PDB file of C-alpha atoms in Angstrom:
ATOM      1  CA  MET A1489      11.015 -19.913 -22.920  1.00 92.00           C
ATOM      2  CA  LYS A1490       9.049 -16.960 -21.629  1.00 97.00           C
ATOM      3  CA  THR A1491       9.544 -15.616 -18.103  1.00 98.00           C
ATOM      4  CA  VAL A1492       6.708 -14.816 -15.698  1.00 99.00           C
ATOM      5  CA  PHE A1493       7.247 -12.780 -12.513  1.00 99.00           C
ATOM      6  CA  ILE A1494       4.598 -13.218  -9.790  1.00 99.00           C
ATOM      7  CA  THR A1495       4.269 -11.636  -6.341  1.00 99.00           C
ATOM      8  CA  GLY A1496       2.236 -13.351  -3.625  1.00 98.00           C
ATOM      9  CA  VAL A1497       3.236 -16.724  -5.054  1.00 98.00           C
ATOM     10  CA  SER A1498       3.016 -18.898  -1.930  1.00 97.00           C
ATOM     11  CA  SER A1499      -0.753 -19.401  -1.866  1.00 96.00           C
ATOM     12  CA  GLY A1500      -4.059 -18.647  -3.524  1.00 95.00           C
ATOM     13  CA  ILE A1501      -4.228 -17.171  -7.006  1.00 97.00           C
ATOM     14  CA  GLY A1502      -0.478 -16.489  -7.174  1.00 98.00           C
ATOM     15  CA  PHE A1503       0.377 -20.115  -6.381  1.00 98.00           C
ATOM     16  CA  GLU A1504      -2.082 -21.413  -8.957  1.00 98.00           C
ATOM     17  CA  LEU A1505      -0.855 -18.991 -11.623  1.00 99.00           C
ATOM     18  CA  ALA A1506       2.711 -20.180 -11.087  1.00 99.00           C
ATOM     19  CA  THR A1507       1.638 -23.829 -11.170  1.00 98.00           C
ATOM     20  CA  ALA A1508      -0.369 -23.357 -14.364  1.00 98.00           C
ATOM     21  CA  TYR A1509       2.445 -21.574 -16.188  1.00 99.00           C
ATOM     22  CA  LEU A1510       4.980 -24.201 -15.116  1.00 98.00           C
ATOM     23  CA  LYS A1511       2.732 -26.992 -16.418  1.00 97.00           C
ATOM     24  CA  THR A1512       2.987 -25.545 -19.923  1.00 95.00           C
ATOM     25  CA  GLN A1513       6.731 -26.363 -19.972  1.00 94.00           C
ATOM     26  CA  THR A1514       7.184 -23.131 -21.955  1.00 97.00           C
ATOM     27  CA  HIS A1515       7.581 -20.687 -19.075  1.00 98.00           C
ATOM     28  CA  ASN A1516      10.125 -19.943 -16.389  1.00 98.00           C
ATOM     29  CA  VAL A1517       8.468 -18.538 -13.271  1.00 99.00           C
ATOM     30  CA  ILE A1518      10.058 -16.172 -10.756  1.00 99.00           C
ATOM     31  CA  GLY A1519       7.972 -15.994  -7.595  1.00 98.00           C
ATOM     32  CA  CYS A1520       8.158 -13.675  -4.588  1.00 98.00           C
ATOM     33  CA  ASP A1521       6.461 -13.872  -1.209  1.00 98.00           C
ATOM     34  CA  LEU A1522       7.174 -13.339   2.476  1.00 97.00           C
ATOM     35  CA  SER A1523       5.956 -16.868   3.203  1.00 96.00           C
ATOM     36  CA  PRO A1524       7.842 -19.964   2.019  1.00 96.00           C
ATOM     37  CA  CYS A1525       6.634 -21.462  -1.254  1.00 97.00           C
ATOM     38  CA  SER A1526       6.100 -25.202  -1.677  1.00 96.00           C
ATOM     39  CA  ILE A1527       6.561 -25.224  -5.457  1.00 97.00           C
ATOM     40  CA  GLU A1528       9.451 -27.425  -6.568  1.00 96.00           C
ATOM     41  CA  HIS A1529      10.202 -27.236 -10.271  1.00 97.00           C
ATOM     42  CA  PRO A1530      13.401 -26.760 -12.302  1.00 97.00           C
ATOM     43  CA  ASN A1531      11.867 -23.726 -14.025  1.00 98.00           C
ATOM     44  CA  PHE A1532      10.815 -22.026 -10.777  1.00 98.00           C
ATOM     45  CA  THR A1533      12.870 -19.539  -8.764  1.00 98.00           C
ATOM     46  CA  TYR A1534      11.660 -18.236  -5.398  1.00 98.00           C
ATOM     47  CA  TYR A1535      12.684 -15.047  -3.596  1.00 98.00           C
ATOM     48  CA  LYS A1536      11.608 -14.077  -0.115  1.00 98.00           C
ATOM     49  CA  LEU A1537      10.291 -10.525  -0.395  1.00 98.00           C
ATOM     50  CA  ASP A1538       8.139  -7.972   1.373  1.00 98.00           C
ATOM     51  CA  VAL A1539       6.827  -6.125  -1.684  1.00 98.00           C
ATOM     52  CA  SER A1540       6.414  -2.930   0.337  1.00 98.00           C
ATOM     53  CA  ASP A1541      10.206  -2.834   0.920  1.00 98.00           C
ATOM     54  CA  LEU A1542      11.345  -0.909  -2.163  1.00 98.00           C
ATOM     55  CA  ASP A1543      15.084  -1.380  -1.616  1.00 98.00           C
ATOM     56  CA  ALA A1544      14.707  -5.155  -1.280  1.00 98.00           C
ATOM     57  CA  TYR A1545      12.373  -5.197  -4.281  1.00 99.00           C
ATOM     58  CA  LYS A1546      14.901  -3.318  -6.438  1.00 98.00           C
ATOM     59  CA  LYS A1547      17.724  -5.707  -5.496  1.00 98.00           C
ATOM     60  CA  ILE A1548      15.727  -8.717  -6.637  1.00 98.00           C
ATOM     61  CA  VAL A1549      14.595  -7.063  -9.874  1.00 98.00           C
ATOM     62  CA  ASP A1550      18.188  -6.094 -10.679  1.00 97.00           C
ATOM     63  CA  ASN A1551      19.165  -9.769 -10.564  1.00 96.00           C
ATOM     64  CA  ILE A1552      16.365 -11.418 -12.523  1.00 96.00           C
ATOM     65  CA  THR A1553      15.842 -12.148 -16.197  1.00 93.00           C
ATOM     66  CA  ARG A1554      13.682  -9.658 -18.035  1.00 96.00           C
ATOM     67  CA  PRO A1555      10.082 -10.904 -17.562  1.00 98.00           C
ATOM     68  CA  ASP A1556       7.595 -11.202 -20.406  1.00 98.00           C
ATOM     69  CA  ILE A1557       4.686 -11.170 -17.944  1.00 99.00           C
ATOM     70  CA  TRP A1558       4.741  -9.358 -14.595  1.00 99.00           C
ATOM     71  CA  ILE A1559       1.886 -10.092 -12.188  1.00 99.00           C
ATOM     72  CA  ASN A1560       1.420  -7.809  -9.172  1.00 99.00           C
ATOM     73  CA  ASN A1561      -0.693 -10.174  -7.096  1.00 98.00           C
ATOM     74  CA  ALA A1562       0.452  -9.906  -3.445  1.00 97.00           C
ATOM     75  CA  GLY A1563      -2.351  -8.834  -1.120  1.00 96.00           C
ATOM     76  CA  LEU A1564      -3.259  -8.345   2.517  1.00 94.00           C
ATOM     77  CA  ALA A1565      -6.548  -7.703   4.338  1.00 92.00           C
ATOM     78  CA  LYS A1566      -7.552  -6.389   7.748  1.00 91.00           C
ATOM     79  CA  LEU A1567     -11.311  -6.509   8.118  1.00 90.00           C
ATOM     80  CA  GLY A1568     -13.545  -5.080  10.827  1.00 90.00           C
ATOM     81  CA  GLY A1569     -15.088  -1.844  12.017  1.00 92.00           C
ATOM     82  CA  ILE A1570     -12.876   1.055  11.017  1.00 95.00           C
ATOM     83  CA  GLU A1571     -12.133   2.168  14.575  1.00 95.00           C
ATOM     84  CA  ALA A1572     -11.060  -1.377  15.487  1.00 92.00           C
ATOM     85  CA  ILE A1573      -8.326  -1.534  12.849  1.00 95.00           C
ATOM     86  CA  ARG A1574      -4.939  -0.472  14.201  1.00 96.00           C
ATOM     87  CA  PHE A1575      -3.266   2.439  12.436  1.00 97.00           C
ATOM     88  CA  GLU A1576      -0.185   0.357  11.629  1.00 98.00           C
ATOM     89  CA  ASP A1577      -2.337  -2.444  10.175  1.00 97.00           C
ATOM     90  CA  ALA A1578      -4.189   0.014   7.949  1.00 97.00           C
ATOM     91  CA  ALA A1579      -0.881   1.443   6.744  1.00 98.00           C
ATOM     92  CA  LYS A1580       0.469  -2.039   5.953  1.00 98.00           C
ATOM     93  CA  VAL A1581      -2.612  -2.925   3.901  1.00 98.00           C
ATOM     94  CA  ILE A1582      -2.159   0.235   1.819  1.00 98.00           C
ATOM     95  CA  ASP A1583       1.584  -0.434   1.474  1.00 98.00           C
ATOM     96  CA  VAL A1584       1.164  -4.024   0.258  1.00 98.00           C
ATOM     97  CA  ASN A1585      -2.039  -3.731  -1.775  1.00 98.00           C
ATOM     98  CA  CYS A1586      -1.526  -0.328  -3.359  1.00 98.00           C
ATOM     99  CA  THR A1587       1.946   1.185  -2.982  1.00 98.00           C
ATOM    100  CA  ALA A1588       3.641  -2.109  -3.877  1.00 99.00           C
ATOM    101  CA  VAL A1589       1.536  -2.353  -7.042  1.00 99.00           C
ATOM    102  CA  ILE A1590       2.802   1.094  -8.028  1.00 99.00           C
ATOM    103  CA  TYR A1591       6.381  -0.003  -7.245  1.00 99.00           C
ATOM    104  CA  GLY A1592       5.908  -3.196  -9.239  1.00 99.00           C
ATOM    105  CA  THR A1593       4.463  -1.388 -12.240  1.00 99.00           C
ATOM    106  CA  GLN A1594       7.293   1.151 -12.254  1.00 98.00           C
ATOM    107  CA  LEU A1595       9.940  -1.566 -11.946  1.00 99.00           C
ATOM    108  CA  ALA A1596       8.247  -3.674 -14.608  1.00 98.00           C
ATOM    109  CA  ILE A1597       8.149  -0.833 -17.140  1.00 98.00           C
ATOM    110  CA  GLN A1598      11.834  -0.125 -16.476  1.00 97.00           C
ATOM    111  CA  LYS A1599      12.752  -3.805 -16.820  1.00 97.00           C
ATOM    112  CA  MET A1600      10.667  -4.235 -19.984  1.00 97.00           C
ATOM    113  CA  SER A1601      12.167  -1.242 -21.808  1.00 92.00           C
ATOM    114  CA  SER A1602      14.808  -1.015 -24.587  1.00 84.00           C
ATOM    115  CA  PRO A1603      12.893  -2.083 -26.584  1.00 89.00           C
ATOM    116  CA  SER A1604       9.579  -1.896 -24.764  1.00 89.00           C
ATOM    117  CA  HIS A1605       7.476  -5.046 -24.721  1.00 95.00           C
ATOM    118  CA  GLY A1606       5.746  -7.210 -22.138  1.00 98.00           C
ATOM    119  CA  HIS A1607       2.525  -7.569 -20.188  1.00 99.00           C
ATOM    120  CA  ILE A1608       1.878  -6.115 -16.716  1.00 99.00           C
ATOM    121  CA  VAL A1609      -0.991  -7.546 -14.678  1.00 99.00           C
ATOM    122  CA  ASN A1610      -2.359  -5.784 -11.595  1.00 99.00           C
ATOM    123  CA  VAL A1611      -4.661  -7.857  -9.400  1.00 98.00           C
ATOM    124  CA  SER A1612      -7.324  -5.780  -7.668  1.00 98.00           C
ATOM    125  CA  SER A1613     -10.745  -7.067  -6.558  1.00 95.00           C
ATOM    126  CA  LEU A1614     -14.426  -6.373  -7.069  1.00 93.00           C
ATOM    127  CA  ASN A1615     -13.957  -4.584  -3.736  1.00 93.00           C
ATOM    128  CA  GLY A1616     -12.157  -2.059  -5.919  1.00 96.00           C
ATOM    129  CA  LEU A1617     -15.461  -1.209  -7.602  1.00 95.00           C
ATOM    130  CA  ILE A1618     -18.090  -1.791  -4.929  1.00 93.00           C
ATOM    131  CA  PRO A1619     -18.301  -0.198  -1.437  1.00 91.00           C
ATOM    132  CA  THR A1620     -18.068  -2.909   1.223  1.00 88.00           C
ATOM    133  CA  PRO A1621     -18.774  -2.324   4.944  1.00 91.00           C
ATOM    134  CA  PHE A1622     -16.289  -3.646   7.537  1.00 91.00           C
ATOM    135  CA  ASN A1623     -13.799  -3.848   4.675  1.00 92.00           C
ATOM    136  CA  SER A1624     -13.032  -0.167   4.188  1.00 95.00           C
ATOM    137  CA  VAL A1625      -9.220  -0.135   4.230  1.00 97.00           C
ATOM    138  CA  TYR A1626      -8.958  -3.159   1.936  1.00 96.00           C
ATOM    139  CA  ALA A1627     -11.577  -1.622  -0.381  1.00 96.00           C
ATOM    140  CA  ALA A1628      -9.674   1.675  -0.404  1.00 98.00           C
ATOM    141  CA  SER A1629      -6.470  -0.090  -1.446  1.00 98.00           C
ATOM    142  CA  LYS A1630      -8.235  -2.017  -4.197  1.00 98.00           C
ATOM    143  CA  HIS A1631     -10.082   1.079  -5.474  1.00 98.00           C
ATOM    144  CA  ALA A1632      -6.656   2.705  -5.749  1.00 99.00           C
ATOM    145  CA  VAL A1633      -5.323  -0.194  -7.826  1.00 99.00           C
ATOM    146  CA  VAL A1634      -8.283   0.123 -10.206  1.00 99.00           C
ATOM    147  CA  GLY A1635      -7.748   3.859 -10.694  1.00 99.00           C
ATOM    148  CA  PHE A1636      -3.985   3.498 -11.002  1.00 99.00           C
ATOM    149  CA  THR A1637      -4.134   0.651 -13.515  1.00 99.00           C
ATOM    150  CA  ARG A1638      -6.748   2.286 -15.729  1.00 99.00           C
ATOM    151  CA  SER A1639      -4.686   5.488 -15.717  1.00 99.00           C
ATOM    152  CA  ILE A1640      -1.507   3.624 -16.708  1.00 99.00           C
ATOM    153  CA  GLN A1641      -3.388   1.867 -19.507  1.00 99.00           C
ATOM    154  CA  GLU A1642      -4.401   5.230 -20.972  1.00 99.00           C
ATOM    155  CA  GLU A1643      -0.958   6.763 -20.389  1.00 98.00           C
ATOM    156  CA  LEU A1644       0.849   4.016 -22.279  1.00 98.00           C
ATOM    157  CA  LYS A1645      -1.613   4.349 -25.169  1.00 98.00           C
ATOM    158  CA  LEU A1646      -0.848   8.070 -25.466  1.00 98.00           C
ATOM    159  CA  ARG A1647       2.883   7.370 -25.319  1.00 97.00           C
ATOM    160  CA  LYS A1648       2.501   4.615 -27.952  1.00 97.00           C
ATOM    161  CA  ASN A1649       4.310   2.292 -25.577  1.00 97.00           C
ATOM    162  CA  PRO A1650       3.597  -1.320 -26.634  1.00 97.00           C
ATOM    163  CA  ILE A1651       3.724  -2.691 -23.063  1.00 98.00           C
ATOM    164  CA  ARG A1652       0.274  -4.107 -22.286  1.00 98.00           C
ATOM    165  CA  VAL A1653      -1.449  -3.650 -18.927  1.00 99.00           C
ATOM    166  CA  SER A1654      -4.358  -5.742 -17.634  1.00 99.00           C
ATOM    167  CA  LEU A1655      -6.533  -5.258 -14.561  1.00 99.00           C
ATOM    168  CA  VAL A1656      -7.801  -8.372 -12.760  1.00 98.00           C
ATOM    169  CA  LEU A1657     -10.970  -8.130 -10.670  1.00 97.00           C
ATOM    170  CA  PRO A1658     -11.641 -11.375  -8.778  1.00 95.00           C
ATOM    171  CA  GLY A1659     -14.983 -11.909  -7.108  1.00 89.00           C
ATOM    172  CA  PHE A1660     -15.234 -14.292  -4.158  1.00 86.00           C
ATOM    173  CA  VAL A1661     -12.246 -16.640  -4.439  1.00 89.00           C
ATOM    174  CA  LYS A1662     -11.340 -19.238  -1.798  1.00 82.00           C
ATOM    175  CA  THR A1663      -7.998 -17.823  -0.605  1.00 78.00           C
ATOM    176  CA  LYS A1664      -6.235 -17.300   2.720  1.00 69.00           C
ATOM    177  CA  ILE A1665      -7.456 -13.689   2.742  1.00 66.00           C
ATOM    178  CA  MET A1666     -11.042 -14.879   2.512  1.00 53.00           C
ATOM    179  CA  GLU A1667     -10.592 -17.609   5.128  1.00 54.00           C
ATOM    180  CA  SER A1668      -8.570 -15.622   7.685  1.00 55.00           C
ATOM    181  CA  HIS A1669     -11.475 -13.578   9.068  1.00 52.00           C
ATOM    182  CA  GLN A1670     -13.940 -16.040  10.532  1.00 51.00           C
ATOM    183  CA  ASP A1671     -16.253 -13.349  11.958  1.00 56.00           C
ATOM    184  CA  ILE A1672     -16.539 -11.612   8.578  1.00 55.00           C
ATOM    185  CA  ARG A1673     -16.656 -14.236   5.862  1.00 57.00           C
ATOM    186  CA  PHE A1674     -18.722 -15.445   2.939  1.00 56.00           C
ATOM    187  CA  PRO A1675     -21.702 -17.417   4.320  1.00 58.00           C
ATOM    188  CA  LYS A1676     -21.244 -21.194   4.261  1.00 62.00           C
ATOM    189  CA  TRP A1677     -24.600 -21.630   2.543  1.00 55.00           C
ATOM    190  CA  LEU A1678     -23.100 -19.793  -0.449  1.00 61.00           C
ATOM    191  CA  ASP A1679     -19.855 -21.783  -0.562  1.00 66.00           C
ATOM    192  CA  TRP A1680     -21.051 -23.366  -3.807  1.00 59.00           C
ATOM    193  CA  ALA A1681     -20.727 -19.960  -5.495  1.00 70.00           C
ATOM    194  CA  VAL A1682     -17.116 -19.346  -4.421  1.00 84.00           C
ATOM    195  CA  THR A1683     -14.494 -19.648  -7.170  1.00 89.00           C
ATOM    196  CA  SER A1684     -11.456 -21.844  -6.562  1.00 92.00           C
ATOM    197  CA  PRO A1685      -8.040 -20.188  -6.970  1.00 94.00           C
ATOM    198  CA  THR A1686      -7.262 -22.797  -9.642  1.00 96.00           C
ATOM    199  CA  GLN A1687     -10.243 -21.714 -11.732  1.00 95.00           C
ATOM    200  CA  ALA A1688      -9.444 -18.033 -11.148  1.00 95.00           C
ATOM    201  CA  ALA A1689      -5.867 -18.567 -12.354  1.00 97.00           C
ATOM    202  CA  LEU A1690      -7.009 -20.342 -15.519  1.00 97.00           C
ATOM    203  CA  GLU A1691      -9.463 -17.534 -16.291  1.00 97.00           C
ATOM    204  CA  ILE A1692      -6.721 -14.940 -15.765  1.00 98.00           C
ATOM    205  CA  ILE A1693      -4.319 -16.745 -18.102  1.00 98.00           C
ATOM    206  CA  ASP A1694      -7.050 -17.108 -20.726  1.00 97.00           C
ATOM    207  CA  GLY A1695      -7.806 -13.393 -20.427  1.00 98.00           C
ATOM    208  CA  LEU A1696      -4.136 -12.487 -20.798  1.00 98.00           C
ATOM    209  CA  ASN A1697      -3.778 -14.735 -23.838  1.00 97.00           C
ATOM    210  CA  ASN A1698      -6.696 -12.830 -25.369  1.00 97.00           C
ATOM    211  CA  ASN A1699      -5.193  -9.465 -24.352  1.00 96.00           C
ATOM    212  CA  GLN A1700      -8.182  -8.447 -22.224  1.00 98.00           C
ATOM    213  CA  ALA A1701      -7.749  -5.076 -20.545  1.00 98.00           C
ATOM    214  CA  GLU A1702      -9.981  -6.155 -17.632  1.00 98.00           C
ATOM    215  CA  ILE A1703     -10.527  -9.701 -16.427  1.00 98.00           C
ATOM    216  CA  ILE A1704     -13.376 -10.659 -14.071  1.00 96.00           C
ATOM    217  CA  CYS A1705     -12.776 -13.971 -12.279  1.00 92.00           C
ATOM    218  CA  GLY A1706     -15.499 -16.466 -11.493  1.00 86.00           C
ATOM    219  CA  MET A1707     -19.212 -16.660 -12.212  1.00 85.00           C
ATOM    220  CA  ASN A1708     -19.926 -14.892  -8.911  1.00 86.00           C
ATOM    221  CA  GLY A1709     -17.602 -12.067  -9.939  1.00 88.00           C
ATOM    222  CA  LYS A1710     -19.243 -11.624 -13.331  1.00 90.00           C
ATOM    223  CA  ALA A1711     -22.723 -11.754 -11.776  1.00 88.00           C
ATOM    224  CA  ILE A1712     -21.878  -9.236  -9.039  1.00 87.00           C
ATOM    225  CA  LYS A1713     -20.304  -6.777 -11.481  1.00 88.00           C
ATOM    226  CA  THR A1714     -23.310  -6.987 -13.822  1.00 91.00           C
ATOM    227  CA  PHE A1715     -25.788  -6.588 -10.950  1.00 84.00           C
ATOM    228  CA  PHE A1716     -23.836  -3.602  -9.610  1.00 88.00           C
ATOM    229  CA  LYS A1717     -23.906  -1.952 -13.038  1.00 89.00           C
ATOM    230  CA  TYR A1718     -27.711  -1.968 -13.190  1.00 92.00           C
ATOM    231  CA  PHE A1719     -28.653  -2.047  -9.488  1.00 89.00           C
ATOM    232  CA  PRO A1720     -25.827  -0.325  -7.568  1.00 88.00           C
ATOM    233  CA  LYS A1721     -27.796   0.427  -4.385  1.00 90.00           C
ATOM    234  CA  SER A1722     -29.254  -3.063  -4.165  1.00 88.00           C
ATOM    235  CA  THR A1723     -25.811  -4.594  -4.653  1.00 86.00           C
ATOM    236  CA  VAL A1724     -24.302  -2.517  -1.848  1.00 86.00           C
ATOM    237  CA  ASN A1725     -27.288  -3.197   0.424  1.00 85.00           C
ATOM    238  CA  SER A1726     -26.914  -6.946  -0.135  1.00 81.00           C
ATOM    239  CA  ALA A1727     -23.861  -6.787   2.139  1.00 80.00           C
ATOM    240  CA  ARG A1728     -26.335  -6.925   5.021  1.00 78.00           C
ATOM    241  CA  LEU A1729     -27.364 -10.435   3.970  1.00 75.00           C
ATOM    242  CA  LEU A1730     -23.747 -11.587   3.745  1.00 76.00           C
ATOM    243  CA  LEU A1731     -22.801 -10.117   7.126  1.00 78.00           C
ATOM    244  CA  SER A1732     -25.913 -11.038   9.108  1.00 76.00           C
ATOM    245  CA  LYS A1733     -25.651 -13.703  11.800  1.00 78.00           C
ATOM    246  CA  ASN A1734     -29.415 -13.934  12.358  1.00 73.00           C
ATOM    247  CA  TRP A1735     -32.705 -12.931  10.779  1.00 62.00           C
ATOM    248  CA  ARG A1736     -33.042  -9.775  12.878  1.00 80.00           C
ATOM    249  CA  GLU A1737     -29.783  -8.415  11.489  1.00 76.00           C
ATOM    250  CA  ALA A1738     -30.759  -9.548   7.996  1.00 71.00           C
ATOM    251  CA  VAL A1739     -34.013  -7.568   7.966  1.00 67.00           C
ATOM    252  CA  GLY A1740     -32.521  -4.518   9.673  1.00 76.00           C
ATOM    253  CA  LEU A1741     -34.137  -4.816  13.108  1.00 68.00           C
ATOM    254  CA  ASP A1742     -30.763  -5.108  14.834  1.00 79.00           C
ATOM    255  CA  LYS A1743     -27.561  -3.256  14.074  1.00 84.00           C
ATOM    256  CA  ILE A1744     -24.568  -5.148  12.726  1.00 80.00           C
ATOM    257  CA  GLU A1745     -21.275  -4.854  14.600  1.00 79.00           C
ATOM    258  CA  ARG A1746     -18.044  -6.656  13.759  1.00 70.00           C
TER     259      ARG A1746
END
């Protein structure tokens, strides 16, 4: 039996990853989250954890089986105009989305040593590649995860450390983060293009099985990344269409405030 460690396991992609691995009957799953988790399975162990609390994180890691796969998935968002976001909320987003990924990667490498083997997975977002208005703090945290993960990938290569590291870049996925900001959300008329967390999880697992260094989730994610590669300004400017509440905002006659 292999062991998978997942943060942010109570909902969204983390929940679906845990469920998918448990269905194989070949994996034990250790899941962490601040919120209770509804998964009930003999091969599942849940720990309540704020991933930004390093001391609490260390205590849990000291008491778990050495994982074969470690998925840093926990995330938090606070959307809105930058001056409307409270300082403490901005700090928490950075702590959970970025600092905790660094903690998790450090702890994973330590746990997977002697001899070194395993697979670390850091979940970022396409917001980690593309500038997104009214989403600046979240985007900053996800940009940091992209830079950090790519740097660790290169570092481990130079050190000839066999631990693998993958970067996950979901596009628009129907999660609590996406649904929790009703004034800034994906337009309902484009709901057909949103990826389900179940599909995202299956694509991530397939990517890990094929040892992909970077995994883009969902058709919308792949399309957005490709469009941004060739038409970066147009991709960024398309945010106006997603944020507009009426045609005047959409065509630029009225300013957009959120």
